[in-house]
Short mmCIF file of C-alpha atoms and ligand atoms in Angstrom, two decimals:
data_model
loop_
_atom_site.label_atom_id
_atom_site.label_comp_id
_atom_site.label_asym_id
_atom_site.label_seq_id
_atom_site.Cartn_x
_atom_site.Cartn_y
_atom_site.Cartn_z
CA UNK A 4 -8.84 -27.04 -45.42
CA UNK A 5 -10.50 -29.61 -43.19
CA UNK A 6 -7.84 -29.05 -40.56
CA UNK A 7 -8.58 -25.39 -40.57
CA UNK A 8 -12.29 -26.01 -40.00
CA UNK A 9 -11.55 -28.46 -37.15
CA UNK A 10 -9.53 -25.86 -35.54
CA UNK A 11 -12.18 -23.35 -35.91
CA UNK A 12 -14.88 -25.48 -34.28
CA UNK A 13 -12.51 -26.30 -31.41
CA UNK A 14 -11.94 -22.55 -30.83
CA UNK A 15 -15.76 -21.88 -31.10
CA UNK A 16 -16.41 -24.65 -28.46
CA UNK A 17 -13.96 -23.32 -25.93
CA UNK A 18 -14.45 -19.72 -26.21
CA UNK A 19 -15.27 -18.26 -22.84
CA UNK A 20 -18.36 -15.94 -23.08
CA UNK A 21 -19.08 -15.56 -19.67
CA UNK A 22 -16.85 -15.42 -16.50
CA UNK A 23 -19.20 -16.45 -13.67
CA UNK A 24 -16.78 -16.14 -10.58
CA UNK A 25 -15.39 -12.67 -9.74
CA UNK A 26 -14.70 -10.61 -6.76
CA UNK A 27 -14.95 -6.74 -6.56
CA UNK A 28 -14.28 -4.14 -3.84
CA UNK A 29 -17.45 -5.17 -2.21
CA UNK A 30 -15.34 -8.00 -0.70
CA UNK A 31 -11.68 -8.69 -1.45
CA UNK A 32 -11.43 -7.90 -5.16
CA UNK A 33 -9.41 -4.88 -6.18
CA UNK A 34 -11.65 -3.43 -8.96
CA UNK A 35 -15.00 -1.80 -8.18
CA UNK A 36 -17.98 -3.53 -9.86
CA UNK A 37 -17.98 -0.77 -12.46
CA UNK A 38 -14.37 -1.16 -13.19
CA UNK A 39 -14.76 -4.89 -13.41
CA UNK A 40 -17.75 -4.97 -15.70
CA UNK A 41 -16.05 -2.39 -18.09
CA UNK A 42 -12.95 -4.47 -18.03
CA UNK A 43 -14.93 -7.57 -18.93
CA UNK A 44 -16.65 -5.79 -21.89
CA UNK A 45 -13.10 -4.65 -23.10
CA UNK A 46 -12.00 -8.34 -22.78
CA UNK A 47 -14.80 -9.27 -25.09
CA UNK A 48 -16.98 -11.08 -22.56
CA UNK A 49 -20.69 -11.22 -22.84
CA UNK A 50 -21.44 -11.98 -19.30
CA UNK A 51 -20.10 -11.79 -15.77
CA UNK A 52 -21.14 -13.36 -12.44
CA UNK A 53 -20.39 -11.26 -9.47
CA UNK A 54 -19.63 -13.45 -6.41
CA UNK A 55 -18.32 -11.50 -3.66
CA UNK A 56 -17.82 -13.20 -0.25
CA UNK A 57 -20.88 -12.76 2.03
CA UNK A 58 -22.16 -9.62 0.41
CA UNK A 59 -24.53 -8.64 -2.53
CA UNK A 60 -23.58 -4.93 -2.25
CA UNK A 61 -21.76 -5.01 -5.60
CA UNK A 62 -24.83 -6.15 -7.52
CA UNK A 63 -26.51 -2.83 -8.25
CA UNK A 64 -23.51 -0.97 -9.65
CA UNK A 65 -22.47 -3.99 -11.78
CA UNK A 66 -26.09 -4.28 -13.21
CA UNK A 67 -26.09 -0.54 -14.04
CA UNK A 68 -22.73 -0.95 -15.81
CA UNK A 69 -23.87 -4.14 -17.47
CA UNK A 70 -26.73 -2.12 -19.01
CA UNK A 71 -24.37 0.43 -20.11
CA UNK A 72 -22.10 -2.01 -21.77
CA UNK A 73 -24.47 -4.79 -22.94
CA UNK A 74 -23.32 -7.39 -20.72
CA UNK A 75 -25.42 -9.76 -18.83
CA UNK A 76 -24.79 -9.92 -14.96
CA UNK A 77 -25.34 -13.00 -13.09
CA UNK A 78 -25.86 -12.09 -9.41
CA UNK A 79 -23.99 -14.15 -6.92
CA UNK A 80 -22.41 -14.74 -3.66
CA UNK A 81 -19.59 -16.99 -2.35
CA UNK A 82 -19.92 -18.65 0.98
CA UNK A 83 -16.76 -20.17 2.43
CA UNK A 84 -17.91 -23.01 4.60
CA UNK A 85 -16.26 -25.84 6.54
CA UNK A 86 -16.90 -29.46 7.50
CA UNK A 87 -14.58 -31.80 9.37
CA UNK A 88 -11.77 -29.18 9.07
CA UNK A 89 -12.14 -28.94 5.19
CA UNK A 90 -12.95 -25.68 3.46
CA UNK A 91 -15.68 -25.85 1.01
CA UNK A 92 -16.85 -22.89 -0.97
CA UNK A 93 -20.38 -22.65 -2.18
CA UNK A 94 -21.57 -20.26 -4.83
CA UNK A 95 -25.13 -18.90 -4.68
CA UNK A 96 -26.54 -17.57 -7.95
CA UNK A 97 -29.54 -15.35 -8.50
CA UNK A 98 -30.85 -15.60 -4.72
CA UNK A 99 -33.63 -13.17 -4.12
CA UNK A 100 -31.99 -9.81 -2.95
CA UNK A 101 -34.82 -9.20 -0.45
CA UNK A 102 -34.95 -12.66 0.96
CA UNK A 103 -34.91 -12.17 4.76
CA UNK A 104 -33.19 -15.53 5.40
CA UNK A 105 -30.37 -14.52 3.06
CA UNK A 106 -29.95 -10.80 4.30
CA UNK A 107 -29.83 -11.96 7.95
CA UNK A 108 -27.27 -14.81 7.33
CA UNK A 109 -25.01 -12.38 5.28
CA UNK A 110 -25.18 -9.70 7.74
CA UNK A 111 -24.31 -12.14 10.60
CA UNK A 112 -21.35 -13.39 8.58
CA UNK A 113 -19.99 -9.83 7.91
CA UNK A 114 -20.35 -8.98 11.56
CA UNK A 115 -18.33 -12.07 12.36
CA UNK A 116 -15.76 -11.10 9.73
CA UNK A 117 -15.46 -7.57 11.48
CA UNK A 118 -15.08 -8.96 14.95
CA UNK A 119 -12.43 -11.35 13.65
CA UNK A 120 -10.56 -8.37 12.13
CA UNK A 121 -10.59 -6.67 15.45
CA UNK A 122 -9.22 -9.90 17.14
CA UNK A 123 -6.41 -10.03 14.54
CA UNK A 124 -5.58 -6.33 15.21
CA UNK A 125 -5.38 -7.23 18.93
CA UNK A 126 -2.93 -10.11 18.19
CA UNK A 127 -0.89 -7.93 16.00
CA UNK A 128 -0.72 -5.13 18.60
CA UNK A 129 0.41 -7.62 21.35
CA UNK A 130 3.19 -8.59 18.83
CA UNK A 131 4.12 -4.92 18.71
CA UNK A 132 2.76 -4.51 15.22
CA UNK A 133 0.98 -1.15 15.32
CA UNK A 134 -1.80 -1.61 12.77
CA UNK A 135 -5.16 -0.05 13.49
CA UNK A 136 -8.76 -1.18 12.42
CA UNK A 137 -8.97 2.21 10.57
CA UNK A 138 -5.92 1.15 8.35
CA UNK A 139 -7.67 -2.08 7.46
CA UNK A 140 -11.08 -0.62 6.81
CA UNK A 141 -9.44 1.93 4.47
CA UNK A 142 -8.63 -1.05 2.14
CA UNK A 143 -11.93 -2.86 2.67
CA UNK A 144 -14.01 -0.29 0.58
CA UNK A 145 -16.87 -2.78 0.83
CA UNK A 146 -18.50 -4.31 3.89
CA UNK A 147 -17.08 -7.77 3.79
CA UNK A 148 -13.49 -7.50 5.44
CA UNK A 149 -11.07 -10.40 4.89
CA UNK A 150 -7.42 -11.22 5.54
CA UNK A 151 -6.33 -9.70 2.41
CA UNK A 152 -7.26 -6.19 3.60
CA UNK A 153 -5.24 -6.95 6.84
CA UNK A 154 -2.43 -7.94 4.69
CA UNK A 155 -2.53 -4.74 2.62
CA UNK A 156 -2.52 -2.72 5.84
CA UNK A 157 0.58 -4.65 7.01
CA UNK A 158 2.27 -3.89 3.75
CA UNK A 159 1.40 -0.21 3.63
CA UNK A 160 2.69 0.24 7.28
CA UNK A 161 5.91 -1.42 6.41
CA UNK A 162 5.56 -4.69 8.60
CA UNK A 163 5.46 -7.01 5.41
CA UNK A 164 6.84 -6.76 1.99
CA UNK A 165 4.40 -8.63 0.08
CA UNK A 166 0.98 -10.36 0.42
CA UNK A 167 2.59 -13.78 0.89
CA UNK A 168 5.02 -12.40 3.51
CA UNK A 169 2.06 -10.85 5.56
CA UNK A 170 0.35 -14.43 5.50
CA UNK A 171 3.33 -16.29 6.39
CA UNK A 172 4.63 -14.17 9.10
CA UNK A 173 1.36 -12.86 10.56
CA UNK A 174 -2.06 -13.93 9.55
CA UNK A 175 -1.89 -17.08 7.61
CA UNK A 176 -2.73 -20.41 9.03
CA UNK A 177 -0.39 -21.34 12.00
CA UNK A 178 1.03 -17.74 12.16
CA UNK A 179 0.87 -15.79 15.52
CA UNK A 180 -2.02 -13.47 14.45
CA UNK A 181 -4.11 -16.06 12.73
CA UNK A 182 -7.73 -16.02 13.60
CA UNK A 183 -10.09 -18.52 12.15
CA UNK A 184 -13.23 -17.08 10.46
CA UNK A 185 -16.72 -18.17 11.53
CA UNK A 186 -18.04 -20.51 8.97
CA UNK A 187 -21.21 -22.13 8.07
CA UNK A 188 -21.36 -25.92 7.13
CA UNK A 189 -21.97 -26.66 3.40
CA UNK A 190 -25.45 -27.97 4.32
CA UNK A 191 -26.25 -24.56 6.03
CA UNK A 192 -24.94 -22.65 2.97
CA UNK A 193 -26.83 -24.66 0.33
CA UNK A 194 -29.99 -24.40 2.46
CA UNK A 195 -29.78 -20.56 2.72
CA UNK A 196 -29.18 -20.13 -0.95
CA UNK A 197 -32.12 -22.50 -1.90
CA UNK A 198 -34.32 -20.86 0.70
CA UNK A 199 -33.68 -17.50 -1.07
CA UNK A 200 -34.65 -19.11 -4.30
CA UNK A 201 -30.98 -19.26 -5.51
CA UNK A 202 -28.94 -21.81 -7.26
CA UNK A 203 -26.20 -23.55 -5.06
CA UNK A 204 -22.90 -24.41 -6.96
CA UNK A 205 -19.96 -26.23 -5.49
CA UNK A 206 -16.98 -23.99 -6.21
CA UNK A 207 -13.49 -25.18 -7.41
CA UNK A 208 -14.07 -28.78 -6.25
CA UNK A 209 -10.59 -29.69 -7.73
CA UNK A 210 -8.74 -27.74 -5.06
CA UNK A 211 -9.90 -30.34 -2.31
CA UNK A 212 -10.79 -33.16 -4.64
CA UNK A 213 -14.31 -33.04 -3.48
CA UNK A 214 -16.48 -35.61 -4.81
CA UNK A 215 -17.00 -38.05 -2.05
CA UNK A 216 -19.76 -36.08 -0.43
CA UNK A 217 -21.30 -34.85 -3.77
CA UNK A 218 -24.27 -37.16 -3.47
CA UNK A 219 -24.93 -35.78 0.00
CA UNK A 220 -24.85 -32.19 -1.13
CA UNK A 221 -26.89 -32.89 -4.25
CA UNK A 222 -29.58 -34.39 -1.79
CA UNK A 223 -29.38 -31.18 0.20
CA UNK A 224 -29.99 -29.08 -2.72
CA UNK A 225 -26.81 -28.50 -4.70
CA UNK A 226 -27.62 -27.70 -8.34
CA UNK A 227 -24.36 -26.89 -9.96
CA UNK A 228 -20.64 -27.78 -10.27
CA UNK A 229 -17.84 -25.32 -10.97
CA UNK A 230 -16.05 -27.12 -13.72
CA UNK A 231 -13.84 -24.48 -15.32
CA UNK A 232 -11.68 -22.54 -12.78
CA UNK A 233 -8.26 -21.08 -12.55
CA UNK A 234 -7.02 -23.69 -10.05
CA UNK A 235 -8.25 -26.69 -12.16
CA UNK A 236 -6.00 -28.65 -14.39
CA UNK A 237 -7.42 -29.94 -17.85
CA UNK A 238 -7.83 -33.35 -16.05
CA UNK A 239 -9.90 -31.82 -13.25
CA UNK A 240 -12.01 -29.96 -15.72
CA UNK A 241 -12.78 -33.18 -17.55
CA UNK A 242 -13.50 -35.18 -14.51
CA UNK A 243 -15.90 -32.67 -12.97
CA UNK A 244 -17.68 -32.09 -16.35
CA UNK A 245 -18.40 -35.85 -16.22
CA UNK A 246 -19.38 -35.69 -12.66
CA UNK A 247 -21.90 -32.86 -13.31
CA UNK A 248 -23.39 -34.92 -16.28
CA UNK A 249 -23.69 -37.88 -13.83
CA UNK A 250 -25.42 -36.00 -11.14
CA UNK A 251 -27.55 -33.68 -13.38
CA UNK A 252 -25.71 -30.55 -12.11
CA UNK A 253 -25.30 -27.43 -14.23
CA UNK A 254 -21.62 -27.15 -15.13
CA UNK A 255 -20.31 -23.52 -14.44
CA UNK A 256 -17.16 -21.84 -14.58
CA UNK A 257 -15.12 -18.66 -13.78
CA UNK A 258 -11.70 -17.25 -13.30
CA UNK A 259 -12.21 -16.25 -9.36
CA UNK A 260 -10.65 -12.98 -10.46
CA UNK A 261 -9.72 -10.81 -7.55
CA UNK A 262 -7.50 -8.19 -9.49
CA UNK A 263 -4.15 -8.96 -11.14
CA UNK A 264 -2.20 -7.89 -7.95
CA UNK A 265 -4.26 -9.95 -5.50
CA UNK A 266 -4.16 -13.04 -7.58
CA UNK A 267 -1.28 -12.97 -10.14
CA UNK A 268 -1.85 -14.86 -13.33
CA UNK A 269 -5.66 -15.11 -12.71
CA UNK A 270 -7.03 -13.16 -15.64
CA UNK A 271 -10.62 -11.84 -16.03
CA UNK A 272 -12.33 -14.03 -18.74
CA UNK A 273 -9.48 -16.62 -18.62
CA UNK A 274 -11.95 -19.25 -17.35
CA UNK A 275 -15.69 -19.54 -17.73
CA UNK A 276 -18.68 -20.73 -19.67
CA UNK A 277 -20.88 -20.10 -22.79
CA UNK A 278 -23.36 -17.22 -22.43
CA UNK A 279 -26.08 -19.81 -22.46
CA UNK A 280 -25.04 -20.86 -18.88
CA UNK A 281 -26.20 -17.53 -17.62
CA UNK A 282 -29.71 -17.99 -18.89
CA UNK A 283 -29.76 -21.73 -17.79
CA UNK A 284 -28.92 -20.72 -14.15
CA UNK A 285 -31.45 -17.74 -14.20
CA UNK A 286 -34.14 -20.12 -15.40
CA UNK A 287 -33.27 -22.66 -12.74
CA UNK A 288 -33.62 -19.86 -10.02
CA UNK A 289 -37.05 -18.81 -11.44
CA UNK A 290 -38.04 -22.39 -11.15
CA UNK A 291 -36.65 -22.68 -7.59
CA UNK A 292 -38.84 -19.45 -6.61
CA UNK A 293 -41.93 -20.98 -7.96
CA UNK A 294 -41.24 -24.21 -5.84
CA UNK A 295 -40.17 -22.07 -2.64
CA UNK A 296 -43.31 -19.97 -2.84
CA UNK A 297 -45.82 -22.71 -3.54
P1 LIG B 324 -10.51 -14.83 4.57
O1 LIG B 324 -11.66 -15.19 3.82
O2 LIG B 324 -10.61 -13.51 5.32
O3 LIG B 324 -9.94 -15.85 5.55
O4 LIG B 324 -9.32 -14.57 3.41
C1 LIG B 324 -9.14 -15.72 2.68
C2 LIG B 324 -8.35 -15.19 1.31
O5 LIG B 324 -7.09 -14.81 1.75
C3 LIG B 324 -8.26 -16.12 0.29
O6 LIG B 324 -9.31 -15.96 -0.67
C4 LIG B 324 -7.07 -15.87 -0.35
O7 LIG B 324 -7.20 -14.82 -1.45
C5 LIG B 324 -6.14 -15.03 0.57
N1 LIG B 324 -5.09 -15.96 1.13
C6 LIG B 324 -5.16 -17.00 2.09
N2 LIG B 324 -4.03 -17.63 2.27
C7 LIG B 324 -3.08 -16.79 1.43
C8 LIG B 324 -1.67 -16.95 1.43
N3 LIG B 324 -0.91 -17.67 2.07
N4 LIG B 324 -1.04 -15.99 0.62
C9 LIG B 324 -1.95 -15.06 -0.11
N5 LIG B 324 -3.20 -14.94 0.05
C10 LIG B 324 -3.79 -15.83 0.89
FE1 LIG B 325 -11.46 -14.00 -1.91
FE1 LIG B 326 -13.41 -19.78 -3.33
ZN1 LIG B 327 -14.01 -16.84 -5.19
#
C-alpha cells in the first residue's frame, strides 16, 4: 500500500504538464502552430511554449488554437548565438511583441538567413547540384529559413536520400556547400530579450556542458536555465536543476520538438515542466516590463 502511494507521488512529481520548447512551420518545425497545439492537447498537455528560431510569426495562430483547446501558450523565440566558436542557444520567453528592438533584430537575423540560403544555393549550383531558391522556399512555409529546408529540397530533387545524407555530403559543417549563419553573441541575445521585457533562458546547456560562463550570463540578465531537454541525460538534469537553484534561475524544460521526421525520437510533451512554470515565467516578464519602463 505504502509502496503504491510512493509510486503515485513520484509519477505526479514528474508528470510533464507543459512542453516549453517547440518549433513550428514558422521556422524549421514540421507542424503548423495549429497542428502543434492540437497535438499537444491530444497528448494531455496543459501548456506549450512556441520557440521558433528568429521569428514570432507562429504566436498568433498558436494562441488562437490554445484558446480553442484550453491550453496555455507561452510565447517564445530561440536565438542561436556563438562565442569563441561555441554555439549557445538562448530562449526568450514572453518578450513584448511590439518591442522595436526585438522586431528589428529578428528581421535582421531572418534577412541574414535568407542571404545565407542564397549562398548555399550558389555553392550547390557550382557543384552541379541543380536546386533553386524556390525549391527551398517551398519547404520553408514560414519566414525563418534554415538548413533543414535546404536539406529537404536536396532530398526532393534526388540529390540526397536522407536529412543526415544531405548534411554530411552538402550542407553540414565541413561539407562543400556549408555556409555559416550570422550569429549574435549570447550577451547580445540576452540583452535584446531583456530590452523587450522578456525572460532570457539558457537552452539545453548539457549539450555543450555550459556552466563556466553561467555567472557572467546571469550578470548580463539571464533568468532561467533549461533543465529538462531531450538531449539531457538524467545526470545533466540533476546537475542543471542544482545550478538553477544556486544561481536563482527559473528551471525550465521542453522537448525541442521539430516534428517526428525532423527529430526522430523527440516526442511532443516527452520533456517539460509543471504548468506552474508558465505562470512563473509570465510573472517574471511582467516584472521585467515594470523595470524596463520605469
Ligand atoms: P541552421 O540554423 O539553419 O544552421 O540549421 C540548424 C538545424 O539543422 C539544427 O537545428 C538541426 O536541426 C539541423 N542539423 C544540423 N546538423 C545536422 C545534421 N548533421 N543532421 C541533421 N540535421 C542537422
Ligand atoms: Fe531548429
Ligand atoms: Fe537549440
Ligand atoms: Zn530548439
